[in-house]
mmCIF file with all atom_site columns, C-alpha atoms in Angstrom:
data_model
loop_
_atom_site.group_PDB
_atom_site.id
_atom_site.type_symbol
_atom_site.label_atom_id
_atom_site.label_alt_id
_atom_site.label_comp_id
_atom_site.label_asym_id
_atom_site.label_entity_id
_atom_site.label_seq_id
_atom_site.pdbx_PDB_ins_code
_atom_site.Cartn_x
_atom_site.Cartn_y
_atom_site.Cartn_z
_atom_site.occupancy
_atom_site.B_iso_or_equiv
_atom_site.pdbx_formal_charge
_atom_site.auth_seq_id
_atom_site.auth_comp_id
_atom_site.auth_asym_id
_atom_site.auth_atom_id
_atom_site.pdbx_PDB_model_num
ATOM 1   C CA . MET Y 1 1   ? 48.818 103.789 74.897  1.00 60.00 ? 1   MET Y CA 1
ATOM 2   C CA . GLY Y 1 2   ? 45.641 104.619 73.602  1.00 73.00 ? 2   GLY Y CA 1
ATOM 3   C CA . VAL Y 1 3   ? 41.831 103.612 74.613  1.00 82.00 ? 3   VAL Y CA 1
ATOM 4   C CA . GLY Y 1 4   ? 41.699 101.317 72.060  1.00 82.00 ? 4   GLY Y CA 1
ATOM 5   C CA . SER Y 1 5   ? 44.950 99.688  73.193  1.00 82.00 ? 5   SER Y CA 1
ATOM 6   C CA . VAL Y 1 6   ? 43.596 99.352  76.131  1.00 86.00 ? 6   VAL Y CA 1
ATOM 7   C CA . LEU Y 1 7   ? 40.294 98.488  75.474  1.00 87.00 ? 7   LEU Y CA 1
ATOM 8   C CA . GLY Y 1 8   ? 41.242 95.645  73.011  1.00 85.00 ? 8   GLY Y CA 1
ATOM 9   C CA . ASP Y 1 9   ? 42.875 94.311  75.798  1.00 84.00 ? 9   ASP Y CA 1
ATOM 10  C CA . LEU Y 1 10  ? 40.185 94.553  78.550  1.00 89.00 ? 10  LEU Y CA 1
ATOM 11  C CA . LEU Y 1 11  ? 37.437 92.046  75.796  1.00 89.00 ? 11  LEU Y CA 1
ATOM 12  C CA . PRO Y 1 12  ? 39.016 88.853  76.378  1.00 86.00 ? 12  PRO Y CA 1
ATOM 13  C CA . LEU Y 1 13  ? 38.918 89.872  80.475  1.00 88.00 ? 13  LEU Y CA 1
ATOM 14  C CA . ALA Y 1 14  ? 35.055 91.253  80.047  1.00 90.00 ? 14  ALA Y CA 1
ATOM 15  C CA . LEU Y 1 15  ? 34.199 88.185  78.210  1.00 87.00 ? 15  LEU Y CA 1
ATOM 16  C CA . GLY Y 1 16  ? 35.680 85.847  81.512  1.00 85.00 ? 16  GLY Y CA 1
ATOM 17  C CA . VAL Y 1 17  ? 33.190 87.319  84.200  1.00 89.00 ? 17  VAL Y CA 1
ATOM 18  C CA . ALA Y 1 18  ? 30.790 87.666  81.634  1.00 89.00 ? 18  ALA Y CA 1
ATOM 19  C CA . VAL Y 1 19  ? 30.190 83.887  80.947  1.00 83.00 ? 19  VAL Y CA 1
ATOM 20  C CA . SER Y 1 20  ? 31.311 83.260  84.662  1.00 83.00 ? 20  SER Y CA 1
ATOM 21  C CA . PRO Y 1 21  ? 28.784 80.143  85.195  1.00 81.00 ? 21  PRO Y CA 1
ATOM 22  C CA . VAL Y 1 22  ? 28.380 80.521  88.882  1.00 83.00 ? 22  VAL Y CA 1
ATOM 23  C CA . PRO Y 1 23  ? 26.641 83.898  89.307  1.00 86.00 ? 23  PRO Y CA 1
ATOM 24  C CA . VAL Y 1 24  ? 24.817 82.532  85.690  1.00 85.00 ? 24  VAL Y CA 1
ATOM 25  C CA . ILE Y 1 25  ? 22.808 79.950  88.098  1.00 84.00 ? 25  ILE Y CA 1
ATOM 26  C CA . ALA Y 1 26  ? 22.428 82.199  90.771  1.00 85.00 ? 26  ALA Y CA 1
ATOM 27  C CA . VAL Y 1 27  ? 21.103 84.839  89.182  1.00 86.00 ? 27  VAL Y CA 1
ATOM 28  C CA . ILE Y 1 28  ? 18.300 82.458  87.595  1.00 84.00 ? 28  ILE Y CA 1
ATOM 29  C CA . LEU Y 1 29  ? 17.580 81.266  90.775  1.00 83.00 ? 29  LEU Y CA 1
ATOM 30  C CA . MET Y 1 30  ? 16.757 83.851  91.921  1.00 84.00 ? 30  MET Y CA 1
ATOM 31  C CA . LEU Y 1 31  ? 14.281 84.058  88.742  1.00 83.00 ? 31  LEU Y CA 1
ATOM 32  C CA . PHE Y 1 32  ? 12.349 80.710  89.894  1.00 80.00 ? 32  PHE Y CA 1
ATOM 33  C CA . GLY Y 1 33  ? 12.303 82.030  93.224  1.00 75.00 ? 33  GLY Y CA 1
ATOM 34  C CA . PRO Y 1 34  ? 8.540  83.429  94.505  1.00 72.00 ? 34  PRO Y CA 1
ATOM 35  C CA . LYS Y 1 35  ? 10.545 87.346  95.299  1.00 77.00 ? 35  LYS Y CA 1
ATOM 36  C CA . ALA Y 1 36  ? 11.994 86.570  91.784  1.00 73.00 ? 36  ALA Y CA 1
ATOM 37  C CA . GLY Y 1 37  ? 12.009 90.775  90.838  1.00 77.00 ? 37  GLY Y CA 1
ATOM 38  C CA . SER Y 1 38  ? 13.231 92.457  93.253  1.00 82.00 ? 38  SER Y CA 1
ATOM 39  C CA . THR Y 1 39  ? 16.042 89.575  93.997  1.00 87.00 ? 39  THR Y CA 1
ATOM 40  C CA . SER Y 1 40  ? 17.361 89.113  90.514  1.00 88.00 ? 40  SER Y CA 1
ATOM 41  C CA . PHE Y 1 41  ? 17.816 92.808  90.266  1.00 92.00 ? 41  PHE Y CA 1
ATOM 42  C CA . GLY Y 1 42  ? 19.483 93.644  93.716  1.00 93.00 ? 42  GLY Y CA 1
ATOM 43  C CA . PHE Y 1 43  ? 21.430 90.685  92.960  1.00 93.00 ? 43  PHE Y CA 1
ATOM 44  C CA . LEU Y 1 44  ? 22.678 92.940  89.795  1.00 94.00 ? 44  LEU Y CA 1
ATOM 45  C CA . GLY Y 1 45  ? 22.408 95.512  91.141  1.00 95.00 ? 45  GLY Y CA 1
ATOM 46  C CA . GLY Y 1 46  ? 25.781 93.612  93.905  1.00 95.00 ? 46  GLY Y CA 1
ATOM 47  C CA . TRP Y 1 47  ? 27.169 92.573  90.788  1.00 95.00 ? 47  TRP Y CA 1
ATOM 48  C CA . VAL Y 1 48  ? 27.583 95.838  88.462  1.00 96.00 ? 48  VAL Y CA 1
ATOM 49  C CA . ALA Y 1 49  ? 29.140 97.853  92.214  1.00 96.00 ? 49  ALA Y CA 1
ATOM 50  C CA . GLY Y 1 50  ? 31.589 94.724  92.709  1.00 95.00 ? 50  GLY Y CA 1
ATOM 51  C CA . ILE Y 1 51  ? 33.011 95.213  88.790  1.00 96.00 ? 51  ILE Y CA 1
ATOM 52  C CA . VAL Y 1 52  ? 33.033 99.319  89.453  1.00 96.00 ? 52  VAL Y CA 1
ATOM 53  C CA . LEU Y 1 53  ? 34.208 98.715  92.496  1.00 96.00 ? 53  LEU Y CA 1
ATOM 54  C CA . ALA Y 1 54  ? 37.117 96.012  92.077  1.00 95.00 ? 54  ALA Y CA 1
ATOM 55  C CA . VAL Y 1 55  ? 38.398 96.895  88.564  1.00 95.00 ? 55  VAL Y CA 1
ATOM 56  C CA . THR Y 1 56  ? 38.268 100.983 89.873  1.00 95.00 ? 56  THR Y CA 1
ATOM 57  C CA . ALA Y 1 57  ? 40.849 100.464 92.790  1.00 94.00 ? 57  ALA Y CA 1
ATOM 58  C CA . PHE Y 1 58  ? 42.770 98.403  91.203  1.00 91.00 ? 58  PHE Y CA 1
ATOM 59  C CA . ALA Y 1 59  ? 43.026 100.992 88.152  1.00 91.00 ? 59  ALA Y CA 1
ATOM 60  C CA . LEU Y 1 60  ? 44.219 103.620 91.194  1.00 90.00 ? 60  LEU Y CA 1
ATOM 61  C CA . ILE Y 1 61  ? 46.902 100.937 92.256  1.00 88.00 ? 61  ILE Y CA 1
ATOM 62  C CA . ALA Y 1 62  ? 47.571 101.061 88.902  1.00 83.00 ? 62  ALA Y CA 1
ATOM 63  C CA . GLY Y 1 63  ? 48.413 104.227 87.962  1.00 80.00 ? 63  GLY Y CA 1
ATOM 64  C CA . THR Y 1 64  ? 49.501 105.290 91.955  1.00 80.00 ? 64  THR Y CA 1
ATOM 65  C CA . ALA Y 1 65  ? 52.537 103.110 91.114  1.00 71.00 ? 65  ALA Y CA 1
ATOM 66  C CA . GLY Y 1 66  ? 54.376 104.697 88.349  1.00 64.00 ? 66  GLY Y CA 1
ATOM 67  C CA . MET Y 1 67  ? 52.336 101.842 86.297  1.00 63.00 ? 67  MET Y CA 1
ATOM 68  C CA . GLY Y 1 68  ? 51.178 103.893 83.879  1.00 56.00 ? 68  GLY Y CA 1
ATOM 69  C CA . THR Y 1 69  ? 53.787 106.719 83.280  1.00 50.00 ? 69  THR Y CA 1
ATOM 70  C CA . SER Y 1 70  ? 54.473 105.995 80.063  1.00 50.00 ? 70  SER Y CA 1
ATOM 71  C CA . ALA Y 1 71  ? 53.799 104.709 76.335  1.00 51.00 ? 71  ALA Y CA 1
ATOM 72  C CA . GLU Y 1 72  ? 54.768 101.298 77.210  1.00 54.00 ? 72  GLU Y CA 1
ATOM 73  C CA . PRO Y 1 73  ? 53.870 98.772  80.259  1.00 55.00 ? 73  PRO Y CA 1
ATOM 74  C CA . SER Y 1 74  ? 56.043 99.468  83.301  1.00 65.00 ? 74  SER Y CA 1
ATOM 75  C CA . ALA Y 1 75  ? 58.244 96.220  84.657  1.00 73.00 ? 75  ALA Y CA 1
ATOM 76  C CA . MET Y 1 76  ? 55.945 96.477  86.815  1.00 72.00 ? 76  MET Y CA 1
ATOM 77  C CA . ALA Y 1 77  ? 52.938 95.892  85.870  1.00 71.00 ? 77  ALA Y CA 1
ATOM 78  C CA . SER Y 1 78  ? 54.328 93.263  83.502  1.00 76.00 ? 78  SER Y CA 1
ATOM 79  C CA . TRP Y 1 79  ? 55.573 90.968  86.310  1.00 78.00 ? 79  TRP Y CA 1
ATOM 80  C CA . PHE Y 1 80  ? 51.758 92.356  87.622  1.00 76.00 ? 80  PHE Y CA 1
ATOM 81  C CA . LYS Y 1 81  ? 50.616 89.956  84.846  1.00 77.00 ? 81  LYS Y CA 1
ATOM 82  C CA . LEU Y 1 82  ? 52.448 87.833  85.165  1.00 84.00 ? 82  LEU Y CA 1
ATOM 83  C CA . LEU Y 1 83  ? 51.677 86.895  88.648  1.00 85.00 ? 83  LEU Y CA 1
ATOM 84  C CA . LEU Y 1 84  ? 48.055 87.584  87.796  1.00 80.00 ? 84  LEU Y CA 1
ATOM 85  C CA . GLY Y 1 85  ? 48.605 84.519  84.248  1.00 81.00 ? 85  GLY Y CA 1
ATOM 86  C CA . VAL Y 1 86  ? 50.078 82.156  87.409  1.00 87.00 ? 86  VAL Y CA 1
ATOM 87  C CA . LEU Y 1 87  ? 47.296 82.642  89.190  1.00 85.00 ? 87  LEU Y CA 1
ATOM 88  C CA . LEU Y 1 88  ? 44.749 82.566  86.524  1.00 81.00 ? 88  LEU Y CA 1
ATOM 89  C CA . LEU Y 1 89  ? 46.415 79.359  85.350  1.00 88.00 ? 89  LEU Y CA 1
ATOM 90  C CA . TYR Y 1 90  ? 46.251 77.230  88.983  1.00 86.00 ? 90  TYR Y CA 1
ATOM 91  C CA . LEU Y 1 91  ? 43.089 78.392  89.423  1.00 83.00 ? 91  LEU Y CA 1
ATOM 92  C CA . ALA Y 1 92  ? 42.036 76.511  85.695  1.00 83.00 ? 92  ALA Y CA 1
ATOM 93  C CA . TRP Y 1 93  ? 43.676 74.006  87.250  1.00 86.00 ? 93  TRP Y CA 1
ATOM 94  C CA . GLN Y 1 94  ? 42.188 73.361  90.367  1.00 81.00 ? 94  GLN Y CA 1
ATOM 95  C CA . GLN Y 1 95  ? 38.345 73.823  88.396  1.00 76.00 ? 95  GLN Y CA 1
ATOM 96  C CA . TRP Y 1 96  ? 39.932 70.671  85.782  1.00 80.00 ? 96  TRP Y CA 1
ATOM 97  C CA . ARG Y 1 97  ? 40.056 68.021  88.934  1.00 78.00 ? 97  ARG Y CA 1
ATOM 98  C CA . SER Y 1 98  ? 36.556 69.026  89.759  1.00 70.00 ? 98  SER Y CA 1
ATOM 99  C CA . ARG Y 1 99  ? 35.121 68.540  86.198  1.00 68.00 ? 99  ARG Y CA 1
ATOM 100 C CA . ASP Y 1 100 ? 33.505 65.387  87.109  1.00 66.00 ? 100 ASP Y CA 1
ATOM 101 C CA . GLU Y 1 101 ? 32.193 65.758  90.089  1.00 65.00 ? 101 GLU Y CA 1
ATOM 102 C CA . PRO Y 1 102 ? 29.662 68.673  89.260  1.00 58.00 ? 102 PRO Y CA 1
ATOM 103 C CA . VAL Y 1 103 ? 29.480 69.870  93.062  1.00 61.00 ? 103 VAL Y CA 1
ATOM 104 C CA . LEU Y 1 104 ? 27.441 73.533  93.347  1.00 61.00 ? 104 LEU Y CA 1
ATOM 105 C CA . PRO Y 1 105 ? 27.856 75.942  95.931  1.00 66.00 ? 105 PRO Y CA 1
ATOM 106 C CA . LYS Y 1 106 ? 25.797 74.509  99.133  1.00 70.00 ? 106 LYS Y CA 1
ATOM 107 C CA . TRP Y 1 107 ? 24.169 78.546  100.188 1.00 70.00 ? 107 TRP Y CA 1
ATOM 108 C CA . MET Y 1 108 ? 22.277 77.881  96.459  1.00 72.00 ? 108 MET Y CA 1
ATOM 109 C CA . SER Y 1 109 ? 20.003 75.909  98.385  1.00 69.00 ? 109 SER Y CA 1
ATOM 110 C CA . ALA Y 1 110 ? 19.244 79.073  100.106 1.00 74.00 ? 110 ALA Y CA 1
ATOM 111 C CA . ILE Y 1 111 ? 18.827 81.225  97.373  1.00 78.00 ? 111 ILE Y CA 1
ATOM 112 C CA . ASP Y 1 112 ? 14.706 80.957  96.903  1.00 71.00 ? 112 ASP Y CA 1
ATOM 113 C CA . THR Y 1 113 ? 14.592 82.480  100.827 1.00 76.00 ? 113 THR Y CA 1
ATOM 114 C CA . MET Y 1 114 ? 16.810 85.828  99.448  1.00 81.00 ? 114 MET Y CA 1
ATOM 115 C CA . THR Y 1 115 ? 15.996 88.984  99.891  1.00 83.00 ? 115 THR Y CA 1
ATOM 116 C CA . LEU Y 1 116 ? 16.564 92.022  97.814  1.00 86.00 ? 116 LEU Y CA 1
ATOM 117 C CA . GLY Y 1 117 ? 19.896 93.241  99.919  1.00 89.00 ? 117 GLY Y CA 1
ATOM 118 C CA . LYS Y 1 118 ? 20.927 89.619  100.476 1.00 88.00 ? 118 LYS Y CA 1
ATOM 119 C CA . GLY Y 1 119 ? 20.726 88.573  96.897  1.00 88.00 ? 119 GLY Y CA 1
ATOM 120 C CA . ALA Y 1 120 ? 22.700 92.661  96.411  1.00 92.00 ? 120 ALA Y CA 1
ATOM 121 C CA . GLY Y 1 121 ? 25.506 91.262  98.710  1.00 92.00 ? 121 GLY Y CA 1
ATOM 122 C CA . LEU Y 1 122 ? 26.179 88.028  97.210  1.00 91.00 ? 122 LEU Y CA 1
ATOM 123 C CA . GLY Y 1 123 ? 25.915 89.565  94.135  1.00 92.00 ? 123 GLY Y CA 1
ATOM 124 C CA . PHE Y 1 124 ? 28.451 91.980  95.927  1.00 94.00 ? 124 PHE Y CA 1
ATOM 125 C CA . LEU Y 1 125 ? 30.465 88.979  97.092  1.00 92.00 ? 125 LEU Y CA 1
ATOM 126 C CA . LEU Y 1 126 ? 31.349 86.635  94.256  1.00 89.00 ? 126 LEU Y CA 1
ATOM 127 C CA . SER Y 1 127 ? 31.713 90.182  92.076  1.00 90.00 ? 127 SER Y CA 1
ATOM 128 C CA . ALA Y 1 128 ? 34.578 91.517  94.219  1.00 89.00 ? 128 ALA Y CA 1
ATOM 129 C CA . VAL Y 1 129 ? 35.741 89.000  96.343  1.00 88.00 ? 129 VAL Y CA 1
ATOM 130 C CA . ASN Y 1 130 ? 35.211 85.374  94.718  1.00 86.00 ? 130 ASN Y CA 1
ATOM 131 C CA . PRO Y 1 131 ? 39.373 84.744  93.848  1.00 84.00 ? 131 PRO Y CA 1
ATOM 132 C CA . LYS Y 1 132 ? 38.584 84.104  90.352  1.00 83.00 ? 132 LYS Y CA 1
ATOM 133 C CA . ASN Y 1 133 ? 36.400 86.912  89.163  1.00 87.00 ? 133 ASN Y CA 1
ATOM 134 C CA . LEU Y 1 134 ? 38.710 89.547  91.561  1.00 89.00 ? 134 LEU Y CA 1
ATOM 135 C CA . ALA Y 1 135 ? 41.558 87.476  89.405  1.00 86.00 ? 135 ALA Y CA 1
ATOM 136 C CA . MET Y 1 136 ? 40.144 88.558  86.000  1.00 87.00 ? 136 MET Y CA 1
ATOM 137 C CA . CYS Y 1 137 ? 38.527 92.432  87.456  1.00 91.00 ? 137 CYS Y CA 1
ATOM 138 C CA . ALA Y 1 138 ? 42.646 92.821  89.245  1.00 89.00 ? 138 ALA Y CA 1
ATOM 139 C CA . ALA Y 1 139 ? 43.603 92.642  85.666  1.00 87.00 ? 139 ALA Y CA 1
ATOM 140 C CA . ALA Y 1 140 ? 41.424 94.865  84.381  1.00 91.00 ? 140 ALA Y CA 1
ATOM 141 C CA . GLY Y 1 141 ? 42.233 97.469  86.393  1.00 91.00 ? 141 GLY Y CA 1
ATOM 142 C CA . THR Y 1 142 ? 46.196 96.602  86.586  1.00 88.00 ? 142 THR Y CA 1
ATOM 143 C CA . ILE Y 1 143 ? 45.396 97.791  83.249  1.00 87.00 ? 143 ILE Y CA 1
ATOM 144 C CA . ILE Y 1 144 ? 43.464 99.870  83.294  1.00 90.00 ? 144 ILE Y CA 1
ATOM 145 C CA . GLY Y 1 145 ? 45.793 101.959 84.926  1.00 87.00 ? 145 GLY Y CA 1
ATOM 146 C CA . ALA Y 1 146 ? 49.138 101.134 83.355  1.00 82.00 ? 146 ALA Y CA 1
ATOM 147 C CA . GLY Y 1 147 ? 47.402 103.344 79.875  1.00 81.00 ? 147 GLY Y CA 1
ATOM 148 C CA . GLY Y 1 148 ? 48.800 106.269 80.977  1.00 79.00 ? 148 GLY Y CA 1
ATOM 149 C CA . LEU Y 1 149 ? 44.754 107.144 79.886  1.00 81.00 ? 149 LEU Y CA 1
ATOM 150 C CA . SER Y 1 150 ? 43.034 110.637 80.854  1.00 85.00 ? 150 SER Y CA 1
ATOM 151 C CA . GLY Y 1 151 ? 40.775 110.143 84.090  1.00 84.00 ? 151 GLY Y CA 1
ATOM 152 C CA . GLY Y 1 152 ? 38.028 110.329 81.556  1.00 89.00 ? 152 GLY Y CA 1
ATOM 153 C CA . GLN Y 1 153 ? 39.098 107.984 79.552  1.00 90.00 ? 153 GLN Y CA 1
ATOM 154 C CA . ASN Y 1 154 ? 39.850 105.638 82.425  1.00 91.00 ? 154 ASN Y CA 1
ATOM 155 C CA . VAL Y 1 155 ? 35.746 106.124 83.417  1.00 92.00 ? 155 VAL Y CA 1
ATOM 156 C CA . LEU Y 1 156 ? 34.787 105.351 79.775  1.00 94.00 ? 156 LEU Y CA 1
ATOM 157 C CA . THR Y 1 157 ? 36.971 102.075 79.822  1.00 94.00 ? 157 THR Y CA 1
ATOM 158 C CA . VAL Y 1 158 ? 35.570 101.259 83.578  1.00 94.00 ? 158 VAL Y CA 1
ATOM 159 C CA . ALA Y 1 159 ? 31.814 101.520 82.041  1.00 95.00 ? 159 ALA Y CA 1
ATOM 160 C CA . ILE Y 1 160 ? 32.455 100.001 78.641  1.00 95.00 ? 160 ILE Y CA 1
ATOM 161 C CA . PHE Y 1 161 ? 33.979 96.779  80.718  1.00 95.00 ? 161 PHE Y CA 1
ATOM 162 C CA . THR Y 1 162 ? 31.375 97.119  83.970  1.00 96.00 ? 162 THR Y CA 1
ATOM 163 C CA . VAL Y 1 163 ? 28.552 96.476  81.102  1.00 95.00 ? 163 VAL Y CA 1
ATOM 164 C CA . LEU Y 1 164 ? 30.126 93.873  78.837  1.00 94.00 ? 164 LEU Y CA 1
ATOM 165 C CA . ALA Y 1 165 ? 31.522 92.115  82.040  1.00 93.00 ? 165 ALA Y CA 1
ATOM 166 C CA . ALA Y 1 166 ? 27.200 92.608  83.448  1.00 94.00 ? 166 ALA Y CA 1
ATOM 167 C CA . LEU Y 1 167 ? 25.647 91.875  80.218  1.00 93.00 ? 167 LEU Y CA 1
ATOM 168 C CA . THR Y 1 168 ? 24.741 87.958  81.305  1.00 90.00 ? 168 THR Y CA 1
ATOM 169 C CA . VAL Y 1 169 ? 23.719 88.485  84.302  1.00 92.00 ? 169 VAL Y CA 1
ATOM 170 C CA . ALA Y 1 170 ? 22.244 91.840  82.922  1.00 93.00 ? 170 ALA Y CA 1
ATOM 171 C CA . VAL Y 1 171 ? 20.908 89.741  80.690  1.00 90.00 ? 171 VAL Y CA 1
ATOM 172 C CA . PRO Y 1 172 ? 18.671 87.869  82.495  1.00 87.00 ? 172 PRO Y CA 1
ATOM 173 C CA . VAL Y 1 173 ? 17.006 89.406  84.769  1.00 89.00 ? 173 VAL Y CA 1
ATOM 174 C CA . ILE Y 1 174 ? 15.652 92.308  81.895  1.00 89.00 ? 174 ILE Y CA 1
ATOM 175 C CA . GLY Y 1 175 ? 14.406 89.421  79.537  1.00 86.00 ? 175 GLY Y CA 1
ATOM 176 C CA . TYR Y 1 176 ? 12.451 87.618  82.643  1.00 82.00 ? 176 TYR Y CA 1
ATOM 177 C CA . ALA Y 1 177 ? 11.006 91.081  83.554  1.00 81.00 ? 177 ALA Y CA 1
ATOM 178 C CA . VAL Y 1 178 ? 10.293 91.580  80.285  1.00 81.00 ? 178 VAL Y CA 1
ATOM 179 C CA . ALA Y 1 179 ? 8.818  88.315  79.054  1.00 78.00 ? 179 ALA Y CA 1
ATOM 180 C CA . GLN Y 1 180 ? 8.291  85.884  81.850  1.00 74.00 ? 180 GLN Y CA 1
ATOM 181 C CA . ASP Y 1 181 ? 6.595  83.369  80.491  1.00 74.00 ? 181 ASP Y CA 1
ATOM 182 C CA . LYS Y 1 182 ? 9.174  83.158  76.915  1.00 78.00 ? 182 LYS Y CA 1
ATOM 183 C CA . MET Y 1 183 ? 12.579 83.766  78.952  1.00 75.00 ? 183 MET Y CA 1
ATOM 184 C CA . ARG Y 1 184 ? 11.560 80.458  81.374  1.00 76.00 ? 184 ARG Y CA 1
ATOM 185 C CA . GLY Y 1 185 ? 12.033 77.497  78.697  1.00 80.00 ? 185 GLY Y CA 1
ATOM 186 C CA . PRO Y 1 186 ? 15.544 78.894  77.295  1.00 81.00 ? 186 PRO Y CA 1
ATOM 187 C CA . LEU Y 1 187 ? 16.919 80.273  81.302  1.00 78.00 ? 187 LEU Y CA 1
ATOM 188 C CA . ASP Y 1 188 ? 16.041 76.785  82.133  1.00 77.00 ? 188 ASP Y CA 1
ATOM 189 C CA . ARG Y 1 189 ? 18.027 74.851  79.698  1.00 82.00 ? 189 ARG Y CA 1
ATOM 190 C CA . LEU Y 1 190 ? 20.895 76.974  80.107  1.00 76.00 ? 190 LEU Y CA 1
ATOM 191 C CA . LYS Y 1 191 ? 20.549 76.605  84.168  1.00 76.00 ? 191 LYS Y CA 1
ATOM 192 C CA . GLY Y 1 192 ? 21.001 72.149  83.469  1.00 76.00 ? 192 GLY Y CA 1
ATOM 193 C CA . TRP Y 1 193 ? 23.693 73.437  80.846  1.00 74.00 ? 193 TRP Y CA 1
ATOM 194 C CA . LEU Y 1 194 ? 25.739 75.558  83.189  1.00 72.00 ? 194 LEU Y CA 1
ATOM 195 C CA . GLU Y 1 195 ? 24.779 72.536  86.279  1.00 70.00 ? 195 GLU Y CA 1
ATOM 196 C CA . ALA Y 1 196 ? 26.856 69.789  84.095  1.00 72.00 ? 196 ALA Y CA 1
ATOM 197 C CA . ASN Y 1 197 ? 29.304 71.792  82.671  1.00 71.00 ? 197 ASN Y CA 1
ATOM 198 C CA . ASN Y 1 198 ? 30.065 74.649  85.168  1.00 69.00 ? 198 ASN Y CA 1
ATOM 199 C CA . ALA Y 1 199 ? 33.948 73.412  86.418  1.00 74.00 ? 199 ALA Y CA 1
ATOM 200 C CA . THR Y 1 200 ? 34.599 72.388  82.176  1.00 78.00 ? 200 THR Y CA 1
ATOM 201 C CA . VAL Y 1 201 ? 33.539 76.110  81.017  1.00 76.00 ? 201 VAL Y CA 1
ATOM 202 C CA . MET Y 1 202 ? 35.451 77.866  84.067  1.00 76.00 ? 202 MET Y CA 1
ATOM 203 C CA . ALA Y 1 203 ? 38.673 75.868  84.029  1.00 82.00 ? 203 ALA Y CA 1
ATOM 204 C CA . MET Y 1 204 ? 39.380 76.166  80.358  1.00 83.00 ? 204 MET Y CA 1
ATOM 205 C CA . LEU Y 1 205 ? 37.865 79.838  80.353  1.00 79.00 ? 205 LEU Y CA 1
ATOM 206 C CA . LEU Y 1 206 ? 41.083 80.228  83.076  1.00 81.00 ? 206 LEU Y CA 1
ATOM 207 C CA . LEU Y 1 207 ? 43.164 78.874  80.942  1.00 86.00 ? 207 LEU Y CA 1
ATOM 208 C CA . PHE Y 1 208 ? 42.805 80.549  78.199  1.00 82.00 ? 208 PHE Y CA 1
ATOM 209 C CA . LEU Y 1 209 ? 43.616 84.466  79.918  1.00 78.00 ? 209 LEU Y CA 1
ATOM 210 C CA . GLY Y 1 210 ? 45.431 83.140  81.939  1.00 80.00 ? 210 GLY Y CA 1
ATOM 211 C CA . VAL Y 1 211 ? 47.949 82.645  78.502  1.00 84.00 ? 211 VAL Y CA 1
ATOM 212 C CA . VAL Y 1 212 ? 47.325 85.323  77.525  1.00 78.00 ? 212 VAL Y CA 1
ATOM 213 C CA . LEU Y 1 213 ? 48.499 87.100  80.859  1.00 77.00 ? 213 LEU Y CA 1
ATOM 214 C CA . LEU Y 1 214 ? 51.293 85.062  80.361  1.00 80.00 ? 214 LEU Y CA 1
ATOM 215 C CA . GLY Y 1 215 ? 52.374 86.195  77.157  1.00 80.00 ? 215 GLY Y CA 1
ATOM 216 C CA . LYS Y 1 216 ? 51.325 90.468  77.745  1.00 74.00 ? 216 LYS Y CA 1
ATOM 217 C CA . GLY Y 1 217 ? 53.556 90.565  80.523  1.00 74.00 ? 217 GLY Y CA 1
ATOM 218 C CA . PHE Y 1 218 ? 56.437 88.023  78.937  1.00 75.00 ? 218 PHE Y CA 1
ATOM 219 C CA . GLY Y 1 219 ? 55.683 91.074  76.016  1.00 71.00 ? 219 GLY Y CA 1
ATOM 220 C CA . GLY Y 1 220 ? 56.307 93.543  78.661  1.00 68.00 ? 220 GLY Y CA 1
ATOM 221 C CA . LEU Y 1 221 ? 59.424 92.185  79.491  1.00 70.00 ? 221 LEU Y CA 1
ATOM 222 C CA . VAL Y 1 222 ? 61.294 91.613  76.280  1.00 64.00 ? 222 VAL Y CA 1
#
C-alpha cells in the first residue's frame, strides 16, 4: 500500500474522531469559563497527545505483529478490523438507545474550576482512553502499521491523521483566542445543538465507521 491509499483509509476515521460531540462541548464550556485561555489550550494539548499516543501505539503493535509485511493486508489485520467494526456497531447501538435521553457526563459541571493541568489530563483521557475514540484511533493505527510504509511515511500519516482529527477542537480554541467576541455567539449555538443531538450524532457516526471497517476486514479476507 502507498501513502495515498493509507490516507484514503484514514480519512473516515479522522472525521469520526473530529466530529465526536463530547470533546467539542467540553472545550466550548472551557472557553466560557474564568480560565478560558489556559484551560482550553491545555485541553487541546492533551487531546493531540492522546491521539498521537494511541495511533502510534497501535501502529507499532500492527507493525510488530507482521500485519504490514506484504503489499496486501494480512489476515490478522483484516480480522482486527472486523473486531473493531463489530465494537463500533455495538457502541453505535448503545448510543442510539440513549438518543431520547440526552444526558451529558457529570464531570462537565466541574469544567469551570479546571486548571491547565486538569484540562490537559481531560483532553488526554477523552482521546486516548474513551472507548469510542480509542476504537477509532486503534483502527487508524492498525491501518498505518499494516500499510507497509517506511518509518518516515508512518510519521507523516500519523501527523496528518492527528491534524485532521484535532481540527474541531483546535479551531474553537484558536479562533476564540483571536476573536473572542465574534466567536462567543456561534460557539454557544453549536454547544446547544451538540448537547441536544450528542447521542444521535455519535450513533450515526459509529454506525458508518463500523460498516466501513467491516467492509475492509471482509475485503482483506476474500
